[in-house]
PDB file of N, CA, C and O in Angstrom:
ATOM      1  N   MET A 220     -39.229 -92.305 139.611  1.00  0.00           N
ATOM      2  CA  MET A 220     -38.042 -91.759 140.306  1.00  0.00           C
ATOM      3  C   MET A 220     -36.948 -90.818 139.843  1.00  0.00           C
ATOM      4  O   MET A 220     -36.224 -89.787 140.248  1.00  0.00           O
ATOM      5  N   ARG A 221     -37.158 -89.857 138.604  1.00  0.00           N
ATOM      6  CA  ARG A 221     -36.724 -88.779 138.374  1.00  0.00           C
ATOM      7  C   ARG A 221     -36.804 -88.033 139.234  1.00  0.00           C
ATOM      8  O   ARG A 221     -35.722 -86.934 139.684  1.00  0.00           O
ATOM      9  N   ARG A 222     -38.285 -87.398 139.618  1.00  0.00           N
ATOM     10  CA  ARG A 222     -37.859 -86.183 140.820  1.00  0.00           C
ATOM     11  C   ARG A 222     -37.618 -86.439 142.077  1.00  0.00           C
ATOM     12  O   ARG A 222     -36.852 -85.925 142.746  1.00  0.00           O
ATOM     13  N   TYR A 223     -36.968 -87.926 142.422  1.00  0.00           N
ATOM     14  CA  TYR A 223     -36.457 -88.177 143.495  1.00  0.00           C
ATOM     15  C   TYR A 223     -35.093 -88.319 143.313  1.00  0.00           C
ATOM     16  O   TYR A 223     -34.136 -87.686 144.396  1.00  0.00           O
ATOM     17  N   GLU A 224     -34.332 -87.801 142.219  1.00  0.00           N
ATOM     18  CA  GLU A 224     -32.892 -88.067 141.847  1.00  0.00           C
ATOM     19  C   GLU A 224     -32.572 -86.797 142.205  1.00  0.00           C
ATOM     20  O   GLU A 224     -31.375 -86.516 142.832  1.00  0.00           O
ATOM     21  N   ALA A 225     -33.658 -85.572 141.851  1.00  0.00           N
ATOM     22  CA  ALA A 225     -32.850 -84.227 142.439  1.00  0.00           C
ATOM     23  C   ALA A 225     -32.996 -83.953 144.055  1.00  0.00           C
ATOM     24  O   ALA A 225     -32.170 -83.461 144.151  1.00  0.00           O
ATOM     25  N   SER A 226     -33.971 -84.765 144.290  1.00  0.00           N
ATOM     26  CA  SER A 226     -34.022 -84.295 145.796  1.00  0.00           C
ATOM     27  C   SER A 226     -32.477 -84.998 146.480  1.00  0.00           C
ATOM     28  O   SER A 226     -31.958 -84.548 147.343  1.00  0.00           O
ATOM     29  N   PHE A 227     -32.515 -86.164 146.065  1.00  0.00           N
ATOM     30  CA  PHE A 227     -31.473 -86.730 146.475  1.00  0.00           C
ATOM     31  C   PHE A 227     -30.059 -86.197 146.036  1.00  0.00           C
ATOM     32  O   PHE A 227     -29.268 -85.824 147.306  1.00  0.00           O
ATOM     33  N   ILE A 228     -29.931 -85.594 145.398  1.00  0.00           N
ATOM     34  CA  ILE A 228     -28.416 -84.747 144.996  1.00  0.00           C
ATOM     35  C   ILE A 228     -28.570 -83.514 145.794  1.00  0.00           C
ATOM     36  O   ILE A 228     -27.549 -83.169 145.830  1.00  0.00           O
ATOM     37  N   ALA A 229     -29.656 -82.713 146.017  1.00  0.00           N
ATOM     38  CA  ALA A 229     -29.918 -81.739 147.139  1.00  0.00           C
ATOM     39  C   ALA A 229     -29.403 -82.372 147.990  1.00  0.00           C
ATOM     40  O   ALA A 229     -28.631 -81.417 148.876  1.00  0.00           O
ATOM     41  N   LYS A 230     -29.862 -83.280 148.917  1.00  0.00           N
ATOM     42  CA  LYS A 230     -29.074 -84.004 149.921  1.00  0.00           C
ATOM     43  C   LYS A 230     -27.577 -84.074 149.841  1.00  0.00           C
ATOM     44  O   LYS A 230     -27.318 -83.857 151.205  1.00  0.00           O
ATOM     45  N   LEU A 231     -27.362 -84.430 149.195  1.00  0.00           N
ATOM     46  CA  LEU A 231     -25.682 -84.611 149.229  1.00  0.00           C
ATOM     47  C   LEU A 231     -25.097 -83.469 148.827  1.00  0.00           C
ATOM     48  O   LEU A 231     -23.768 -83.279 149.486  1.00  0.00           O
ATOM     49  N   SER A 232     -25.908 -82.558 148.146  1.00  0.00           N
ATOM     50  CA  SER A 232     -25.157 -81.123 148.520  1.00  0.00           C
ATOM     51  C   SER A 232     -25.430 -80.626 149.631  1.00  0.00           C
ATOM     52  O   SER A 232     -24.299 -80.010 149.951  1.00  0.00           O
ATOM     53  N   ASP A 233     -26.108 -80.496 150.648  1.00  0.00           N
ATOM     54  CA  ASP A 233     -26.149 -80.160 151.578  1.00  0.00           C
ATOM     55  C   ASP A 233     -25.079 -80.804 152.515  1.00  0.00           C
ATOM     56  O   ASP A 233     -24.539 -80.353 153.686  1.00  0.00           O
ATOM     57  N   SER A 234     -25.164 -82.046 152.553  1.00  0.00           N
ATOM     58  CA  SER A 234     -23.963 -82.966 152.906  1.00  0.00           C
ATOM     59  C   SER A 234     -22.892 -82.456 152.775  1.00  0.00           C
ATOM     60  O   SER A 234     -21.742 -82.182 153.804  1.00  0.00           O
ATOM     61  N   ASP A 235     -22.102 -82.309 151.802  1.00  0.00           N
ATOM     62  CA  ASP A 235     -21.123 -81.404 151.572  1.00  0.00           C
ATOM     63  C   ASP A 235     -20.569 -80.347 152.110  1.00  0.00           C
ATOM     64  O   ASP A 235     -19.441 -80.021 152.484  1.00  0.00           O
ATOM     65  N   ALA A 236     -21.745 -79.438 152.027  1.00  0.00           N
ATOM     66  CA  ALA A 236     -21.307 -77.972 152.562  1.00  0.00           C
ATOM     67  C   ALA A 236     -21.296 -78.145 154.168  1.00  0.00           C
ATOM     68  O   ALA A 236     -20.274 -77.817 154.381  1.00  0.00           O
ATOM     69  N   GLU A 237     -21.983 -79.035 154.487  1.00  0.00           N
ATOM     70  CA  GLU A 237     -22.045 -79.394 156.295  1.00  0.00           C
ATOM     71  C   GLU A 237     -20.609 -79.930 156.483  1.00  0.00           C
ATOM     72  O   GLU A 237     -19.980 -79.683 157.414  1.00  0.00           O
ATOM     73  N   ALA A 238     -19.976 -81.236 155.665  1.00  0.00           N
ATOM     74  CA  ALA A 238     -18.570 -81.638 155.734  1.00  0.00           C
ATOM     75  C   ALA A 238     -17.776 -80.639 155.709  1.00  0.00           C
ATOM     76  O   ALA A 238     -16.758 -80.642 156.663  1.00  0.00           O
ATOM     77  N   ALA A 239     -17.751 -79.381 154.881  1.00  0.00           N
ATOM     78  CA  ALA A 239     -16.730 -78.504 154.579  1.00  0.00           C
ATOM     79  C   ALA A 239     -17.142 -77.963 155.888  1.00  0.00           C
ATOM     80  O   ALA A 239     -16.000 -77.158 156.307  1.00  0.00           O
ATOM     81  N   GLU A 240     -17.810 -77.262 156.412  1.00  0.00           N
ATOM     82  CA  GLU A 240     -18.182 -76.558 157.539  1.00  0.00           C
ATOM     83  C   GLU A 240     -17.450 -77.004 158.642  1.00  0.00           C
ATOM     84  O   GLU A 240     -16.707 -76.305 159.600  1.00  0.00           O
ATOM     85  N   THR A 241     -17.852 -78.381 158.761  1.00  0.00           N
ATOM     86  CA  THR A 241     -17.193 -79.074 159.773  1.00  0.00           C
ATOM     87  C   THR A 241     -15.557 -79.268 159.581  1.00  0.00           C
ATOM     88  O   THR A 241     -15.117 -78.774 161.195  1.00  0.00           O
ATOM     89  N   GLN A 242     -14.988 -78.966 158.947  1.00  0.00           N
ATOM     90  CA  GLN A 242     -13.414 -79.194 158.577  1.00  0.00           C
ATOM     91  C   GLN A 242     -13.074 -77.332 159.224  1.00  0.00           C
ATOM     92  O   GLN A 242     -12.322 -77.415 159.709  1.00  0.00           O
ATOM     93  N   VAL A 243     -13.681 -76.624 159.169  1.00  0.00           N
ATOM     94  CA  VAL A 243     -13.623 -75.119 159.399  1.00  0.00           C
ATOM     95  C   VAL A 243     -13.690 -75.570 161.161  1.00  0.00           C
ATOM     96  O   VAL A 243     -12.557 -74.598 161.905  1.00  0.00           O
ATOM     97  N   HIS A 244     -14.562 -75.985 161.679  1.00  0.00           N
ATOM     98  CA  HIS A 244     -14.706 -76.209 162.945  1.00  0.00           C
ATOM     99  C   HIS A 244     -14.005 -76.808 163.599  1.00  0.00           C
ATOM    100  O   HIS A 244     -13.129 -76.482 164.774  1.00  0.00           O
ATOM    101  N   LEU A 245     -13.022 -78.033 163.019  1.00  0.00           N
ATOM    102  CA  LEU A 245     -12.007 -78.242 163.688  1.00  0.00           C
ATOM    103  C   LEU A 245     -10.654 -77.670 163.429  1.00  0.00           C
ATOM    104  O   LEU A 245      -9.761 -77.675 164.568  1.00  0.00           O
ATOM    105  N   GLU A 246     -10.620 -76.836 162.278  1.00  0.00           N
ATOM    106  CA  GLU A 246      -9.289 -75.869 162.788  1.00  0.00           C
ATOM    107  C   GLU A 246      -9.387 -74.965 163.571  1.00  0.00           C
ATOM    108  O   GLU A 246      -8.100 -75.264 164.257  1.00  0.00           O
ATOM    109  N   PHE A 247     -10.584 -74.582 164.128  1.00  0.00           N
ATOM    110  CA  PHE A 247     -10.921 -73.794 164.975  1.00  0.00           C
ATOM    111  C   PHE A 247     -10.552 -73.868 166.316  1.00  0.00           C
ATOM    112  O   PHE A 247     -10.059 -73.756 167.431  1.00  0.00           O
ATOM    113  N   ALA A 248     -10.977 -75.832 166.453  1.00  0.00           N
ATOM    114  CA  ALA A 248     -11.323 -76.195 167.571  1.00  0.00           C
ATOM    115  C   ALA A 248      -9.353 -76.671 168.069  1.00  0.00           C
ATOM    116  O   ALA A 248      -9.275 -76.480 169.358  1.00  0.00           O
ATOM    117  N   VAL A 249      -8.157 -76.816 166.950  1.00  0.00           N
ATOM    118  CA  VAL A 249      -7.403 -76.964 167.429  1.00  0.00           C
ATOM    119  C   VAL A 249      -6.575 -76.038 167.945  1.00  0.00           C
ATOM    120  O   VAL A 249      -5.651 -75.708 168.510  1.00  0.00           O
ATOM    121  N   LYS A 250      -6.963 -74.586 166.786  1.00  0.00           N
ATOM    122  CA  LYS A 250      -6.138 -73.502 167.234  1.00  0.00           C
ATOM    123  C   LYS A 250      -6.368 -72.815 168.500  1.00  0.00           C
ATOM    124  O   LYS A 250      -5.596 -72.306 169.298  1.00  0.00           O
ATOM    125  N   CYS A 251      -7.779 -73.367 169.384  1.00  0.00           N
ATOM    126  CA  CYS A 251      -8.400 -72.660 170.495  1.00  0.00           C
ATOM    127  C   CYS A 251      -7.792 -73.808 171.692  1.00  0.00           C
ATOM    128  O   CYS A 251      -7.665 -73.601 172.858  1.00  0.00           O
ATOM    129  N   GLY A 252      -7.316 -75.184 170.983  1.00  0.00           N
ATOM    130  CA  GLY A 252      -6.814 -75.907 172.109  1.00  0.00           C
ATOM    131  C   GLY A 252      -7.661 -77.123 172.556  1.00  0.00           C
ATOM    132  O   GLY A 252      -7.517 -77.752 173.287  1.00  0.00           O
ATOM    133  N   TYR A 253      -8.972 -77.020 171.796  1.00  0.00           N
ATOM    134  CA  TYR A 253      -9.974 -78.272 172.289  1.00  0.00           C
ATOM    135  C   TYR A 253      -9.471 -79.488 171.665  1.00  0.00           C
ATOM    136  O   TYR A 253      -9.963 -80.257 172.210  1.00  0.00           O
ATOM    137  N   LEU A 254      -8.645 -79.380 170.373  1.00  0.00           N
ATOM    138  CA  LEU A 254      -7.697 -80.989 169.954  1.00  0.00           C
ATOM    139  C   LEU A 254      -6.750 -80.976 170.000  1.00  0.00           C
ATOM    140  O   LEU A 254      -6.050 -79.557 169.704  1.00  0.00           O
ATOM    141  N   SER A 255      -6.044 -81.742 169.906  1.00  0.00           N
ATOM    142  CA  SER A 255      -4.925 -82.041 169.764  1.00  0.00           C
ATOM    143  C   SER A 255      -4.276 -81.665 168.080  1.00  0.00           C
ATOM    144  O   SER A 255      -5.339 -81.754 167.301  1.00  0.00           O
ATOM    145  N   ARG A 256      -3.690 -81.158 167.818  1.00  0.00           N
ATOM    146  CA  ARG A 256      -3.262 -80.933 166.221  1.00  0.00           C
ATOM    147  C   ARG A 256      -3.243 -82.343 165.765  1.00  0.00           C
ATOM    148  O   ARG A 256      -3.723 -82.419 164.537  1.00  0.00           O
ATOM    149  N   ALA A 257      -2.581 -83.437 166.173  1.00  0.00           N
ATOM    150  CA  ALA A 257      -2.333 -84.549 165.454  1.00  0.00           C
ATOM    151  C   ALA A 257      -4.022 -85.307 165.398  1.00  0.00           C
ATOM    152  O   ALA A 257      -4.431 -86.025 164.087  1.00  0.00           O
ATOM    153  N   GLU A 258      -5.079 -85.246 166.252  1.00  0.00           N
ATOM    154  CA  GLU A 258      -6.568 -85.424 166.277  1.00  0.00           C
ATOM    155  C   GLU A 258      -7.226 -84.801 165.446  1.00  0.00           C
ATOM    156  O   GLU A 258      -7.627 -85.407 164.598  1.00  0.00           O
ATOM    157  N   GLY A 259      -6.865 -83.449 165.506  1.00  0.00           N
ATOM    158  CA  GLY A 259      -7.421 -82.191 164.245  1.00  0.00           C
ATOM    159  C   GLY A 259      -7.221 -82.748 162.945  1.00  0.00           C
ATOM    160  O   GLY A 259      -8.005 -82.693 162.173  1.00  0.00           O
ATOM    161  N   ALA A 260      -6.040 -83.328 162.521  1.00  0.00           N
ATOM    162  CA  ALA A 260      -5.595 -83.253 161.575  1.00  0.00           C
ATOM    163  C   ALA A 260      -5.796 -84.779 161.116  1.00  0.00           C
ATOM    164  O   ALA A 260      -6.705 -84.958 159.834  1.00  0.00           O
ATOM    165  N   ARG A 261      -6.250 -85.820 161.741  1.00  0.00           N
ATOM    166  CA  ARG A 261      -6.664 -87.069 161.516  1.00  0.00           C
ATOM    167  C   ARG A 261      -8.383 -87.023 161.271  1.00  0.00           C
ATOM    168  O   ARG A 261      -8.794 -87.573 160.381  1.00  0.00           O
ATOM    169  N   LEU A 262      -8.902 -85.996 161.940  1.00  0.00           N
ATOM    170  CA  LEU A 262     -10.321 -85.953 161.975  1.00  0.00           C
ATOM    171  C   LEU A 262     -10.368 -85.098 160.566  1.00  0.00           C
ATOM    172  O   LEU A 262     -11.337 -85.481 159.473  1.00  0.00           O
ATOM    173  N   TYR A 263     -10.199 -84.245 160.164  1.00  0.00           N
ATOM    174  CA  TYR A 263      -9.908 -83.509 159.054  1.00  0.00           C
ATOM    175  C   TYR A 263      -9.737 -84.217 157.878  1.00  0.00           C
ATOM    176  O   TYR A 263     -10.397 -84.546 156.796  1.00  0.00           O
ATOM    177  N   ARG A 264      -8.436 -85.195 157.990  1.00  0.00           N
ATOM    178  CA  ARG A 264      -8.402 -86.332 156.683  1.00  0.00           C
ATOM    179  C   ARG A 264      -9.846 -87.260 156.502  1.00  0.00           C
ATOM    180  O   ARG A 264      -9.948 -87.529 155.411  1.00  0.00           O
ATOM    181  N   GLU A 265     -10.304 -87.393 157.429  1.00  0.00           N
ATOM    182  CA  GLU A 265     -11.156 -88.223 157.454  1.00  0.00           C
ATOM    183  C   GLU A 265     -12.393 -87.600 156.664  1.00  0.00           C
ATOM    184  O   GLU A 265     -13.433 -88.048 155.783  1.00  0.00           O
ATOM    185  N   TYR A 266     -12.621 -85.846 157.207  1.00  0.00           N
ATOM    186  CA  TYR A 266     -14.022 -85.410 156.402  1.00  0.00           C
ATOM    187  C   TYR A 266     -13.499 -84.971 155.040  1.00  0.00           C
ATOM    188  O   TYR A 266     -14.317 -85.203 153.956  1.00  0.00           O
ATOM    189  N   GLU A 267     -12.332 -84.989 154.667  1.00  0.00           N
ATOM    190  CA  GLU A 267     -11.574 -84.887 153.042  1.00  0.00           C
ATOM    191  C   GLU A 267     -11.966 -86.284 152.520  1.00  0.00           C
ATOM    192  O   GLU A 267     -12.593 -86.275 151.378  1.00  0.00           O
ATOM    193  N   SER A 268     -11.592 -87.338 152.842  1.00  0.00           N
ATOM    194  CA  SER A 268     -12.130 -88.513 152.542  1.00  0.00           C
ATOM    195  C   SER A 268     -13.657 -88.507 152.209  1.00  0.00           C
ATOM    196  O   SER A 268     -14.379 -88.866 151.183  1.00  0.00           O
ATOM    197  N   LEU A 269     -14.590 -88.134 152.957  1.00  0.00           N
ATOM    198  CA  LEU A 269     -16.107 -88.466 152.788  1.00  0.00           C
ATOM    199  C   LEU A 269     -16.541 -87.038 151.643  1.00  0.00           C
ATOM    200  O   LEU A 269     -17.262 -87.320 150.953  1.00  0.00           O
ATOM    201  N   LEU A 270     -15.451 -85.900 151.742  1.00  0.00           N
ATOM    202  CA  LEU A 270     -16.034 -84.704 150.908  1.00  0.00           C
ATOM    203  C   LEU A 270     -16.039 -85.403 149.425  1.00  0.00           C
ATOM    204  O   LEU A 270     -16.808 -85.365 148.377  1.00  0.00           O
ATOM    205  N   ARG A 271     -14.628 -86.550 149.203  1.00  0.00           N
ATOM    206  CA  ARG A 271     -14.225 -86.878 148.187  1.00  0.00           C
ATOM    207  C   ARG A 271     -15.605 -88.045 147.684  1.00  0.00           C
ATOM    208  O   ARG A 271     -16.012 -87.621 146.315  1.00  0.00           O
ATOM    209  N   MET A 272     -16.081 -88.646 148.479  1.00  0.00           N
ATOM    210  CA  MET A 272     -17.115 -89.552 148.340  1.00  0.00           C
ATOM    211  C   MET A 272     -18.466 -88.470 148.061  1.00  0.00           C
ATOM    212  O   MET A 272     -19.064 -89.436 147.066  1.00  0.00           O
ATOM    213  N   LEU A 273     -18.541 -87.820 148.405  1.00  0.00           N
ATOM    214  CA  LEU A 273     -19.892 -87.089 148.285  1.00  0.00           C
ATOM    215  C   LEU A 273     -19.786 -86.163 147.080  1.00  0.00           C
ATOM    216  O   LEU A 273     -20.669 -86.406 145.857  1.00  0.00           O
ATOM    217  N   VAL A 274     -18.304 -85.702 146.590  1.00  0.00           N
ATOM    218  CA  VAL A 274     -18.500 -84.874 145.296  1.00  0.00           C
ATOM    219  C   VAL A 274     -18.743 -86.178 144.184  1.00  0.00           C
ATOM    220  O   VAL A 274     -19.385 -85.665 142.971  1.00  0.00           O
ATOM    221  N   ALA A 275     -17.987 -87.532 144.154  1.00  0.00           N
ATOM    222  CA  ALA A 275     -18.220 -88.496 142.926  1.00  0.00           C
ATOM    223  C   ALA A 275     -20.006 -89.124 143.128  1.00  0.00           C
ATOM    224  O   ALA A 275     -20.127 -89.340 142.368  1.00  0.00           O
ATOM    225  N   MET A 276     -20.286 -88.987 144.322  1.00  0.00           N
ATOM    226  CA  MET A 276     -21.857 -89.191 144.002  1.00  0.00           C
ATOM    227  C   MET A 276     -22.538 -87.847 143.328  1.00  0.00           C
ATOM    228  O   MET A 276     -23.759 -88.235 143.006  1.00  0.00           O
ATOM    229  N   ILE A 277     -22.150 -86.899 143.739  1.00  0.00           N
ATOM    230  CA  ILE A 277     -23.248 -86.013 143.221  1.00  0.00           C
ATOM    231  C   ILE A 277     -22.489 -85.849 141.463  1.00  0.00           C
ATOM    232  O   ILE A 277     -23.525 -85.496 140.338  1.00  0.00           O
ATOM    233  N   ASN A 278     -21.620 -85.718 141.247  1.00  0.00           N
ATOM    234  CA  ASN A 278     -21.069 -85.584 139.810  1.00  0.00           C
ATOM    235  C   ASN A 278     -21.623 -86.439 138.804  1.00  0.00           C
ATOM    236  O   ASN A 278     -21.284 -86.522 137.594  1.00  0.00           O
ATOM    237  N   GLY A 279     -21.659 -87.794 139.315  1.00  0.00           N
ATOM    238  CA  GLY A 279     -21.911 -88.993 138.179  1.00  0.00           C
ATOM    239  C   GLY A 279     -22.906 -89.823 138.787  1.00  0.00           C
ATOM    240  O   GLY A 279     -22.731 -90.971 138.006  1.00  0.00           O
ATOM    241  N   SER A 280     -23.667 -90.067 139.460  1.00  0.00           N
ATOM    242  CA  SER A 280     -24.583 -91.028 139.910  1.00  0.00           C
ATOM    243  C   SER A 280     -25.777 -90.763 140.555  1.00  0.00           C
ATOM    244  O   SER A 280     -26.658 -89.647 140.538  1.00  0.00           O
ATOM    245  N   SER A 281     -26.690 -92.207 139.960  1.00  0.00           N
ATOM    246  CA  SER A 281     -27.990 -91.793 140.412  1.00  0.00           C
ATOM    247  C   SER A 281     -28.153 -92.689 141.931  1.00  0.00           C
ATOM    248  O   SER A 281     -27.362 -93.754 142.536  1.00  0.00           O
ATOM    249  N   PRO A 282     -29.221 -92.302 142.650  1.00  0.00           N
ATOM    250  CA  PRO A 282     -29.520 -92.992 144.121  1.00  0.00           C
ATOM    251  C   PRO A 282     -29.523 -95.013 143.656  1.00  0.00           C
ATOM    252  O   PRO A 282     -29.209 -95.186 144.956  1.00  0.00           O
ATOM    253  N   ARG A 283     -30.162 -95.086 143.221  1.00  0.00           N
ATOM    254  CA  ARG A 283     -29.682 -96.558 142.722  1.00  0.00           C
ATOM    255  C   ARG A 283     -28.622 -97.285 142.580  1.00  0.00           C
ATOM    256  O   ARG A 283     -28.672 -98.190 143.333  1.00  0.00           O
ATOM    257  N   SER A 284     -27.486 -96.191 142.259  1.00  0.00           N
ATOM    258  CA  SER A 284     -26.331 -97.203 142.212  1.00  0.00           C
ATOM    259  C   SER A 284     -25.680 -96.975 143.046  1.00  0.00           C
ATOM    260  O   SER A 284     -24.452 -97.645 143.267  1.00  0.00           O
ATOM    261  N   PHE A 285     -25.889 -96.444 144.592  1.00  0.00           N
ATOM    262  CA  PHE A 285     -25.393 -96.654 145.811  1.00  0.00           C
ATOM    263  C   PHE A 285     -26.106 -97.783 146.784  1.00  0.00           C
ATOM    264  O   PHE A 285     -27.263 -97.841 146.899  1.00  0.00           O
ATOM    265  N   ARG A 286     -25.535 -98.668 147.297  1.00  0.00           N
ATOM    266  CA  ARG A 286     -26.113 -99.799 148.419  1.00  0.00           C
ATOM    267  C   ARG A 286     -25.362 -99.582 149.643  1.00  0.00           C
ATOM    268  O   ARG A 286     -24.300 -98.778 149.488  1.00  0.00           O
ATOM    269  N   LEU A 287     -26.229 -98.975 150.330  1.00  0.00           N
ATOM    270  CA  LEU A 287     -25.839 -98.902 152.015  1.00  0.00           C
ATOM    271  C   LEU A 287     -26.079-100.106 152.833  1.00  0.00           C
ATOM    272  O   LEU A 287     -26.466-101.022 152.698  1.00  0.00           O
TER     273      LEU A 287
END
């Protein structure tokens, strides 16, 4: 299981980076008028929640401790 844990953490890290990048795209979408400020803020908060979960998983967990 040890070798899979490193792979799992790497995937979580990739997901963290992608979620943060999506937040940047949401900001641009609002500035360009593709999303309303309210909708952009709602989605941004959703991604903040997702990022907190990913960071928590990266910082102190093993793949076996998560139930999907």
